mmCIF file of C-alpha atoms in Angstrom:
data_model
loop_
_atom_site.group_PDB
_atom_site.id
_atom_site.type_symbol
_atom_site.label_atom_id
_atom_site.label_comp_id
_atom_site.label_asym_id
_atom_site.label_seq_id
_atom_site.Cartn_x
_atom_site.Cartn_y
_atom_site.Cartn_z
ATOM 1 C CA ILE A 5 86.972 87.834 128.763
ATOM 2 C CA GLN A 6 89.462 87.086 126.101
ATOM 3 C CA LEU A 7 88.102 85.773 122.820
ATOM 4 C CA PRO A 8 89.634 82.894 121.212
ATOM 5 C CA TYR A 9 89.799 84.484 117.853
ATOM 6 C CA PRO A 10 89.624 88.075 118.130
ATOM 7 C CA GLU A 11 90.739 88.541 114.326
ATOM 8 C CA ALA A 12 87.731 86.837 113.540
ATOM 9 C CA ASP A 13 85.383 89.279 114.700
ATOM 10 C CA ALA A 14 82.785 90.588 112.484
ATOM 11 C CA LYS A 15 81.023 93.857 111.734
ATOM 12 C CA ASN A 16 77.386 93.884 110.528
ATOM 13 C CA LEU A 17 75.871 96.558 108.142
ATOM 14 C CA PHE A 18 71.959 96.295 107.434
ATOM 15 C CA VAL A 19 71.394 98.325 104.372
ATOM 16 C CA ARG A 20 68.783 99.085 102.219
ATOM 17 C CA ASP A 21 68.457 100.838 98.392
ATOM 18 C CA SER A 22 67.163 104.293 97.813
ATOM 19 C CA LYS A 23 63.430 102.565 96.646
ATOM 20 C CA ARG A 24 63.531 100.439 100.197
ATOM 21 C CA ARG A 25 63.066 97.408 97.370
ATOM 22 C CA ASP A 26 66.246 95.738 97.757
ATOM 23 C CA TYR A 27 67.844 94.735 101.125
ATOM 24 C CA TYR A 28 71.611 93.672 101.921
ATOM 25 C CA LEU A 29 73.502 92.241 104.783
ATOM 26 C CA ILE A 30 77.494 93.195 104.563
ATOM 27 C CA THR A 31 79.313 91.291 106.813
ATOM 28 C CA VAL A 32 83.203 91.923 107.092
ATOM 29 C CA ARG A 33 86.100 91.522 109.965
ATOM 30 C CA GLY A 34 85.352 94.128 112.461
ATOM 31 C CA ASP A 35 88.520 95.905 111.614
ATOM 32 C CA LYS A 36 87.676 96.769 108.012
ATOM 33 C CA ARG A 37 86.031 100.177 107.130
ATOM 34 C CA VAL A 38 82.663 99.688 104.389
ATOM 35 C CA ASP A 39 82.758 102.155 101.717
ATOM 36 C CA LEU A 40 79.155 102.099 100.644
ATOM 37 C CA LYS A 41 79.530 104.014 97.626
ATOM 38 C CA GLN A 42 81.999 101.655 96.499
ATOM 39 C CA PHE A 43 80.186 98.704 97.465
ATOM 40 C CA ARG A 44 77.206 100.147 95.233
ATOM 41 C CA GLN A 45 79.553 100.400 92.449
ATOM 42 C CA GLN A 46 81.133 96.939 92.714
ATOM 43 C CA ASN A 47 77.766 95.424 93.054
ATOM 44 C CA GLN A 48 75.710 97.638 90.962
ATOM 45 C CA THR A 49 73.341 98.383 93.163
ATOM 46 C CA ARG A 50 71.173 101.757 93.649
ATOM 47 C CA SER A 51 72.367 104.217 96.482
ATOM 48 C CA LEU A 52 72.448 102.935 99.880
ATOM 49 C CA SER A 53 71.768 103.941 103.444
ATOM 50 C CA PHE A 54 71.429 102.241 106.784
ATOM 51 C CA ALA A 55 68.087 100.038 107.253
ATOM 52 C CA SER A 56 66.161 101.582 109.995
ATOM 53 C CA ALA A 57 65.419 99.642 113.306
ATOM 54 C CA GLU A 58 62.039 98.648 112.336
ATOM 55 C CA GLU A 59 63.000 97.137 108.804
ATOM 56 C CA LEU A 60 65.675 95.609 111.105
ATOM 57 C CA GLY A 61 63.014 93.730 113.276
ATOM 58 C CA GLU A 62 60.534 93.114 110.508
ATOM 59 C CA LEU A 63 63.043 91.330 107.893
ATOM 60 C CA LEU A 64 65.549 89.832 110.244
ATOM 61 C CA GLY A 65 64.206 90.053 113.385
ATOM 62 C CA LEU A 66 66.834 91.033 115.478
ATOM 63 C CA ILE A 67 67.437 94.309 117.303
ATOM 64 C CA PRO A 68 70.277 97.242 116.455
ATOM 65 C CA GLY A 69 73.299 96.012 118.213
ATOM 66 C CA ALA A 70 72.489 92.052 117.420
ATOM 67 C CA VAL A 71 72.633 92.138 113.733
ATOM 68 C CA THR A 72 74.046 89.071 112.732
ATOM 69 C CA PRO A 73 74.132 86.801 109.540
ATOM 70 C CA LEU A 74 72.258 83.890 111.596
ATOM 71 C CA GLY A 75 69.138 86.624 111.384
ATOM 72 C CA LEU A 76 68.891 86.023 107.656
ATOM 73 C CA LEU A 77 67.188 82.458 108.701
ATOM 74 C CA ASN A 78 64.286 84.823 109.772
ATOM 75 C CA ASP A 79 64.138 86.197 106.649
ATOM 76 C CA TRP A 80 61.078 83.955 105.310
ATOM 77 C CA ASP A 81 60.407 85.957 102.171
ATOM 78 C CA ARG A 82 64.260 85.958 101.250
ATOM 79 C CA ARG A 83 64.418 89.640 100.886
ATOM 80 C CA VAL A 84 67.950 90.189 101.871
ATOM 81 C CA SER A 85 71.066 89.568 100.251
ATOM 82 C CA PHE A 86 74.146 88.204 101.934
ATOM 83 C CA TYR A 87 77.425 89.692 101.067
ATOM 84 C CA LEU A 88 80.436 88.247 103.175
ATOM 85 C CA ASP A 89 84.253 89.223 103.145
ATOM 86 C CA ALA A 90 85.770 87.001 105.469
ATOM 87 C CA GLN A 91 87.621 83.389 106.102
ATOM 88 C CA LYS A 92 86.444 82.364 109.933
ATOM 89 C CA ILE A 93 83.853 84.561 111.563
ATOM 90 C CA GLY A 94 82.419 85.204 114.699
ATOM 91 C CA VAL A 95 78.684 85.470 114.822
ATOM 92 C CA HIS A 96 76.130 86.388 117.501
ATOM 93 C CA PRO A 97 73.672 83.392 117.833
ATOM 94 C CA ASN A 98 70.509 86.190 117.319
ATOM 95 C CA ASP A 99 71.443 87.435 120.709
ATOM 96 C CA ASN A 100 74.511 89.962 120.998
ATOM 97 C CA THR A 101 75.397 88.194 124.277
ATOM 98 C CA ALA A 102 77.300 85.193 123.132
ATOM 99 C CA THR A 103 79.500 84.501 120.056
ATOM 100 C CA LEU A 104 79.813 81.740 117.606
ATOM 101 C CA TRP A 105 83.084 80.772 115.511
ATOM 102 C CA LEU A 106 82.154 79.567 112.443
ATOM 103 C CA GLN A 107 83.934 78.485 109.181
ATOM 104 C CA VAL A 108 82.707 80.669 106.485
ATOM 105 C CA GLU A 109 81.686 77.217 104.329
ATOM 106 C CA ASP A 110 79.780 76.551 107.343
ATOM 107 C CA LEU A 111 77.737 79.685 107.491
ATOM 108 C CA LEU A 112 77.210 80.086 103.688
ATOM 109 C CA ARG A 113 75.707 76.376 103.488
ATOM 110 C CA LEU A 114 73.618 77.154 105.906
ATOM 111 C CA ILE A 115 72.101 80.471 104.689
ATOM 112 C CA ARG A 116 72.066 78.916 101.229
ATOM 113 C CA ALA A 117 69.954 75.935 102.468
ATOM 114 C CA HIS A 118 67.337 78.970 103.809
ATOM 115 C CA GLY A 119 67.568 80.268 100.100
ATOM 116 C CA ASN A 120 68.777 83.974 100.660
ATOM 117 C CA PRO A 121 71.242 85.326 97.925
ATOM 118 C CA VAL A 122 74.714 84.710 99.224
ATOM 119 C CA HIS A 123 78.072 86.604 97.543
ATOM 120 C CA VAL A 124 81.393 86.071 98.972
ATOM 121 C CA VAL A 125 83.207 89.673 97.566
ATOM 122 C CA PRO A 126 86.245 91.502 98.498
ATOM 123 C CA ILE A 127 84.519 94.592 100.773
#
């Protein structure tokens, strides 16, 4: 199946700091590489590493391979900060068998209304 917006394919990284206090969902275009050390320096975080599958399930209600910004709507305690570097984005609707294409402002409006911290930054 040919995707209508291949340039809007997203890569989602669910990471945590070294003390497991702060969690971050970093979303970039699928062809971008994310340097976690550089991200840490730019955003003044502690050392970062990938969160476990258990943490992903507990905080976002997701499984590995199905990470999406829409999972933030499952973060009732709003523990996860969202970092985005994109204009139009294709995201999974909390299941990796489908993709939704959204304008970034629509996605951000939804996540902000839920109460998670949102940061739009160059990554």
